[in-house]
GROMACS .gro file of C-alpha atoms in nm:
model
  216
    1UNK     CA    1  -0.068  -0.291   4.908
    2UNK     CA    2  -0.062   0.052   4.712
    3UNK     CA    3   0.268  -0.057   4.553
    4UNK     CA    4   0.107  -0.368   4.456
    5UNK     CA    5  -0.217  -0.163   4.312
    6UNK     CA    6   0.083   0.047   4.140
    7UNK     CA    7   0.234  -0.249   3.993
    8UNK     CA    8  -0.088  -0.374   3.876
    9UNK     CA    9  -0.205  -0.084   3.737
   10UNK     CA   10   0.163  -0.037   3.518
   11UNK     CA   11   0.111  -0.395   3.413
   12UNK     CA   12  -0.243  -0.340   3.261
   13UNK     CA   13  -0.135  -0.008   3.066
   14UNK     CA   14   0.160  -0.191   2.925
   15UNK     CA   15  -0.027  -0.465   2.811
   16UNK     CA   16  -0.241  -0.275   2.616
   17UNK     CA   17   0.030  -0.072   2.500
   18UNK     CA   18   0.217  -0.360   2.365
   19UNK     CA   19  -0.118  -0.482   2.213
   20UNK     CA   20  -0.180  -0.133   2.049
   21UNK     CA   21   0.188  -0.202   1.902
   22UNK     CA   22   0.148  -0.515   1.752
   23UNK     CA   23  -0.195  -0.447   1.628
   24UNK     CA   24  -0.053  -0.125   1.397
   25UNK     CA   25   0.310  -0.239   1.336
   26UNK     CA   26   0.237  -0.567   1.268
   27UNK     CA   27  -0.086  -0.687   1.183
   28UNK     CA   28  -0.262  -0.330   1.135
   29UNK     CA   29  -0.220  -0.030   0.910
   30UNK     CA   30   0.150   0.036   0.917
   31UNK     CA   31   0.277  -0.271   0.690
   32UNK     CA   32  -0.018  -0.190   0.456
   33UNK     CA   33   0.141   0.151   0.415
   34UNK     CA   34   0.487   0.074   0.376
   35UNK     CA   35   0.359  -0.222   0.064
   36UNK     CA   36   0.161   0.136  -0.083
   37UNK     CA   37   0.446   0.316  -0.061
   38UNK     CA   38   0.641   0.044  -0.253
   39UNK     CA   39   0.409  -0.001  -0.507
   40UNK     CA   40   0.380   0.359  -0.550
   41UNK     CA   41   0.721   0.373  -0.601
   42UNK     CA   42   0.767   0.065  -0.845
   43UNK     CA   43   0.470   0.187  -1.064
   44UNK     CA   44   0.634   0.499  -1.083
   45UNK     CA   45   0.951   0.339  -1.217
   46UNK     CA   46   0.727   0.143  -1.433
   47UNK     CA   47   0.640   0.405  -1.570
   48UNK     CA   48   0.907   0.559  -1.604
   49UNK     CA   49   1.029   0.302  -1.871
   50UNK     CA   50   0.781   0.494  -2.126
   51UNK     CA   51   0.436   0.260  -2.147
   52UNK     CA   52   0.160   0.395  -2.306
   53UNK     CA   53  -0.169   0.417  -2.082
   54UNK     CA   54  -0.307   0.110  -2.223
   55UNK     CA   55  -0.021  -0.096  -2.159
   56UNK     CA   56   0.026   0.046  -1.786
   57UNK     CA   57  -0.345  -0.057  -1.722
   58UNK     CA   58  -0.353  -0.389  -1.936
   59UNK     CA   59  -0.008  -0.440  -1.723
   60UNK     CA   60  -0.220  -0.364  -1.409
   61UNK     CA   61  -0.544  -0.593  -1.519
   62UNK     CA   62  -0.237  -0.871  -1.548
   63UNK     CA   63  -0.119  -0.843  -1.235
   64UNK     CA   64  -0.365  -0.816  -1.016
   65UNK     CA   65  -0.680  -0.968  -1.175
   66UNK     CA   66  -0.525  -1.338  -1.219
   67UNK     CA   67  -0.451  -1.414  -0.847
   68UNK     CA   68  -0.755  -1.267  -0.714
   69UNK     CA   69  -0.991  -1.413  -0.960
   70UNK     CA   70  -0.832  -1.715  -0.829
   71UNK     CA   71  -0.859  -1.687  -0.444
   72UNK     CA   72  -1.202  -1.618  -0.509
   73UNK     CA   73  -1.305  -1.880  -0.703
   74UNK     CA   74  -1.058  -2.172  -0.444
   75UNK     CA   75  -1.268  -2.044  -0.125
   76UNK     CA   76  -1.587  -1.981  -0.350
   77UNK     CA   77  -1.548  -2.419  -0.477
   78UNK     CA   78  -1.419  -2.464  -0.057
   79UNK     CA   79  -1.755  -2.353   0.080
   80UNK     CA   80  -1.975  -2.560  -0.184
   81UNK     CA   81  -1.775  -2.841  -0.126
   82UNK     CA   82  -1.700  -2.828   0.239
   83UNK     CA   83  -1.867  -2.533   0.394
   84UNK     CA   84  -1.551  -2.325   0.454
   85UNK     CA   85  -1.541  -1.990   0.421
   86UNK     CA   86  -1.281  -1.753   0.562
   87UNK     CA   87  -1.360  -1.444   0.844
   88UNK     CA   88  -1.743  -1.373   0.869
   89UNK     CA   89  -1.994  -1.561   0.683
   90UNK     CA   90  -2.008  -1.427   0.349
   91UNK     CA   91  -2.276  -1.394   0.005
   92UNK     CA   92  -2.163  -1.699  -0.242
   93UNK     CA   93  -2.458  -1.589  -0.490
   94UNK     CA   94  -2.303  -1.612  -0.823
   95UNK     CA   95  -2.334  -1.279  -0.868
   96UNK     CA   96  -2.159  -1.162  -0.588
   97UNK     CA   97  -1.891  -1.420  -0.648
   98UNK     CA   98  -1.852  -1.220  -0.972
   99UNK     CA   99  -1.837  -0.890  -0.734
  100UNK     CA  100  -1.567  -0.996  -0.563
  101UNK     CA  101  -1.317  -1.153  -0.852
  102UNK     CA  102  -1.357  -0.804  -0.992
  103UNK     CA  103  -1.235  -0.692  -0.673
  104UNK     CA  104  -1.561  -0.435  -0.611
  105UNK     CA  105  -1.597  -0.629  -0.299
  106UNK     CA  106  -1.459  -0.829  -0.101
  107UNK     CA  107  -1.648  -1.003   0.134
  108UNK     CA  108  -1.563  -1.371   0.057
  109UNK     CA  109  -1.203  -1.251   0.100
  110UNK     CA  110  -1.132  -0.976   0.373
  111UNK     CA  111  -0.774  -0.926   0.351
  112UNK     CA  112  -0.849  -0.841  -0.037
  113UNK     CA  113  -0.964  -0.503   0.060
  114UNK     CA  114  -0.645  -0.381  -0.020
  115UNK     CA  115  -0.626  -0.498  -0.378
  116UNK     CA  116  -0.943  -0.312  -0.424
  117UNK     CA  117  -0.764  -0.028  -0.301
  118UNK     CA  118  -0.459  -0.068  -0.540
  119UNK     CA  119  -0.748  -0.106  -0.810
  120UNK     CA  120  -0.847   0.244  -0.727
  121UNK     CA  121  -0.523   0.386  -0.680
  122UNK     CA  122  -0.420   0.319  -1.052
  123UNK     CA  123  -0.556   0.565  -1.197
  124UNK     CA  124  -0.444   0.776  -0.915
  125UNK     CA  125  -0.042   0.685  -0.942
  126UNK     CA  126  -0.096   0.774  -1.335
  127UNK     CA  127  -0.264   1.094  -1.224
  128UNK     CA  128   0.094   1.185  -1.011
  129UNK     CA  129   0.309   1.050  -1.197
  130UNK     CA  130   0.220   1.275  -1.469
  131UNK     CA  131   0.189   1.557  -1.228
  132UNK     CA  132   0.556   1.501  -1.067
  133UNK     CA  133   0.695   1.482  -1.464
  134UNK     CA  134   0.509   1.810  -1.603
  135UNK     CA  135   0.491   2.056  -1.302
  136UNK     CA  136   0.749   1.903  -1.019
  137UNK     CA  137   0.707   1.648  -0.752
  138UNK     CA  138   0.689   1.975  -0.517
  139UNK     CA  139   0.310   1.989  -0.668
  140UNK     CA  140   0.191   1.695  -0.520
  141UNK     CA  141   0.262   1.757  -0.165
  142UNK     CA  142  -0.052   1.952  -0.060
  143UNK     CA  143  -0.239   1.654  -0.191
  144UNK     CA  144  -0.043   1.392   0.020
  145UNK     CA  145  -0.115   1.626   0.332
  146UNK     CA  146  -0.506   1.644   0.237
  147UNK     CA  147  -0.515   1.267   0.215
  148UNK     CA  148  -0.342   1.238   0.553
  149UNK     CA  149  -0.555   1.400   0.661
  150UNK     CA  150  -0.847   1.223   0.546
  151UNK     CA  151  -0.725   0.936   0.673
  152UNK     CA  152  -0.816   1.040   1.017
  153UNK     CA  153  -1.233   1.068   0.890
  154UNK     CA  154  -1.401   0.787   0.941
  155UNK     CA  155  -1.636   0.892   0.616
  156UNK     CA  156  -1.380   0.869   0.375
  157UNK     CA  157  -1.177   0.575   0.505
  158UNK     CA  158  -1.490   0.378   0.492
  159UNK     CA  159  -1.631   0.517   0.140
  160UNK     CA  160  -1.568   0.194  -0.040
  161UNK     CA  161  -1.759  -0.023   0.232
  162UNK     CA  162  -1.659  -0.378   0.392
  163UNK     CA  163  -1.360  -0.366   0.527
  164UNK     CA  164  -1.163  -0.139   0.260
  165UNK     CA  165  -0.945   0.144   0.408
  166UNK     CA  166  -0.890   0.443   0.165
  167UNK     CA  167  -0.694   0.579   0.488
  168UNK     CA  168  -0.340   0.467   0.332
  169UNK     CA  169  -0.444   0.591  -0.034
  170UNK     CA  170  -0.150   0.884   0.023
  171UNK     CA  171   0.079   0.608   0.072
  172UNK     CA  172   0.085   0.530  -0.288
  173UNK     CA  173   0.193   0.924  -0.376
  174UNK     CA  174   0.449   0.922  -0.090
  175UNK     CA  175   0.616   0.662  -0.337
  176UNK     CA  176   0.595   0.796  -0.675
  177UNK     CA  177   0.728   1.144  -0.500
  178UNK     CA  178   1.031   0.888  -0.366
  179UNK     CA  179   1.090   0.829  -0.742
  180UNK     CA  180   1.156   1.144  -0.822
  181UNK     CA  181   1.341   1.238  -0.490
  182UNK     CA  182   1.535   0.925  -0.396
  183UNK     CA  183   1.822   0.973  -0.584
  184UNK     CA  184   1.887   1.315  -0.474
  185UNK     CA  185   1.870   1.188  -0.157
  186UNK     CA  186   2.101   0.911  -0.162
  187UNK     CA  187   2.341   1.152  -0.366
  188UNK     CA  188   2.278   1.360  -0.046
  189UNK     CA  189   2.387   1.108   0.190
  190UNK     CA  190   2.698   1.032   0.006
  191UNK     CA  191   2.805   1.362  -0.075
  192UNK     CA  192   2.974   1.643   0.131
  193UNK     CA  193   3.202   1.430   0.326
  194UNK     CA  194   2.901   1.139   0.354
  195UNK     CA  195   3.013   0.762   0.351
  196UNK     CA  196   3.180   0.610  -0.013
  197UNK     CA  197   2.975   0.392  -0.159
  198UNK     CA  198   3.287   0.240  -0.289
  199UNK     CA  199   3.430   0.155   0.036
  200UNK     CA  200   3.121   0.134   0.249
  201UNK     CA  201   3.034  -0.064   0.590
  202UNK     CA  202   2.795  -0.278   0.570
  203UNK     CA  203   2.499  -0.029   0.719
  204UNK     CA  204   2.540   0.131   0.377
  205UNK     CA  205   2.485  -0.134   0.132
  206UNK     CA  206   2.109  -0.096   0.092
  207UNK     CA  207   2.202   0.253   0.035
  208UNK     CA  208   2.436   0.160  -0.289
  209UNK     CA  209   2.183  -0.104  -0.427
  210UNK     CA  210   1.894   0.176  -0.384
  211UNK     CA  211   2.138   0.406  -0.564
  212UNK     CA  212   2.220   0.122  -0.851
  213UNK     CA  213   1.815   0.058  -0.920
  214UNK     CA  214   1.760   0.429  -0.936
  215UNK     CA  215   2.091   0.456  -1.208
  216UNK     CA  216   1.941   0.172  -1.313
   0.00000   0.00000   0.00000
């Protein structure tokens, strides 16, 4: 009986365990990061290329407006002409319809929280980009550990309201700092007796196409 209690009582902390799991490695916070970390990264190599402020932000307003104007406006004529809506019952009052395709909320969409994050995180990638370029990428570190940090409070990963998360926002300068670092460290990993790109196993690939964009 007490190995059966035992059993039961294993069972029921794995369970939740493997729930825990799936809810941040797949359908929680940690793919959210990794796609900031990314973007960080690509803006970064955007920039890189030399665009002047206005064309990095009219570049931005391109990219992101269009599609989410969009969404909003499919599940805004969806609930007039069928009642649908998506997640909790949201405001379709033209004005807040107009709220949400500028992506300052982002109620009739939830999942768009995080391109009202990226929204505010422009300005933000500029601000390290520049930072990395004119004083060193080492610069930018204390900031990345005071965001961590802050993702952890509850007041500032719920400061934009709904269901925004500023808790990833460091994500975005963990990936213009890999701009400026990633080819010294692939150079470090094939260096010093490291793998040839040349002649490399398969496990090293990636590495070599990483290396080629950054060349590149």
């Amino acid at each position: 009986m007490e190995s059966l209690r035992g059993l039961a009582a294993v069972s029921v902390v794995a369970y939740h365990a493997f729930g825990r799991s799936i809810d941040t490695n797949v359908t929680g916070l940690a793919p959210v990061v990794l796609f900031f970390v990314l973007s960080g990264f690509v803006l970064a190599r955007s920039l890189a290329r030399g665009p002047t402020i206005a064309e990095f932000f009219r570049h931005r307003v391109f990219r992101l407006f269009p599609a989410g104007i969009a969404a909003v406006l499919l599940l805004t004529a969806l609930h007039a002409q069928f009642g649908f809506y998506h997640g909790f019952p949201p405001d379709f009052s033209a004005f807040n319809v107009l709220l949400n395709a500028l992506m300052l909320k982002h109620d009739i969409n939830g999942p768009m929280w995080s391109m009202t994050v990226e929204c505010l995180a422009t300005p933000v990638i500029l601000a390290t980009f520049w930072i990395c370029q004119r004083f060193g990428w080492q610069r930018v570190l204390p900031a990345i550990v005071i965001l961590f940090g802050l993702s952890f409070v509850g007041q500032f990963t719920h400061l934009l309201g709904g269901f925004s998360n500023l808790g990833p926002l460091y994500a975005f300068l963990v990936g213009v700092v890999l701009h400026f670092t990633g080819k010294r460290f692939v150079e470090a990993l094939t260096s010093n007796g490291g793998p040839s790109l040349q002649s490399s196993p398969p496990q090293f690939s990636r590495i070599a196409v990483f290396k080629n964009k950054l060349d590149g």
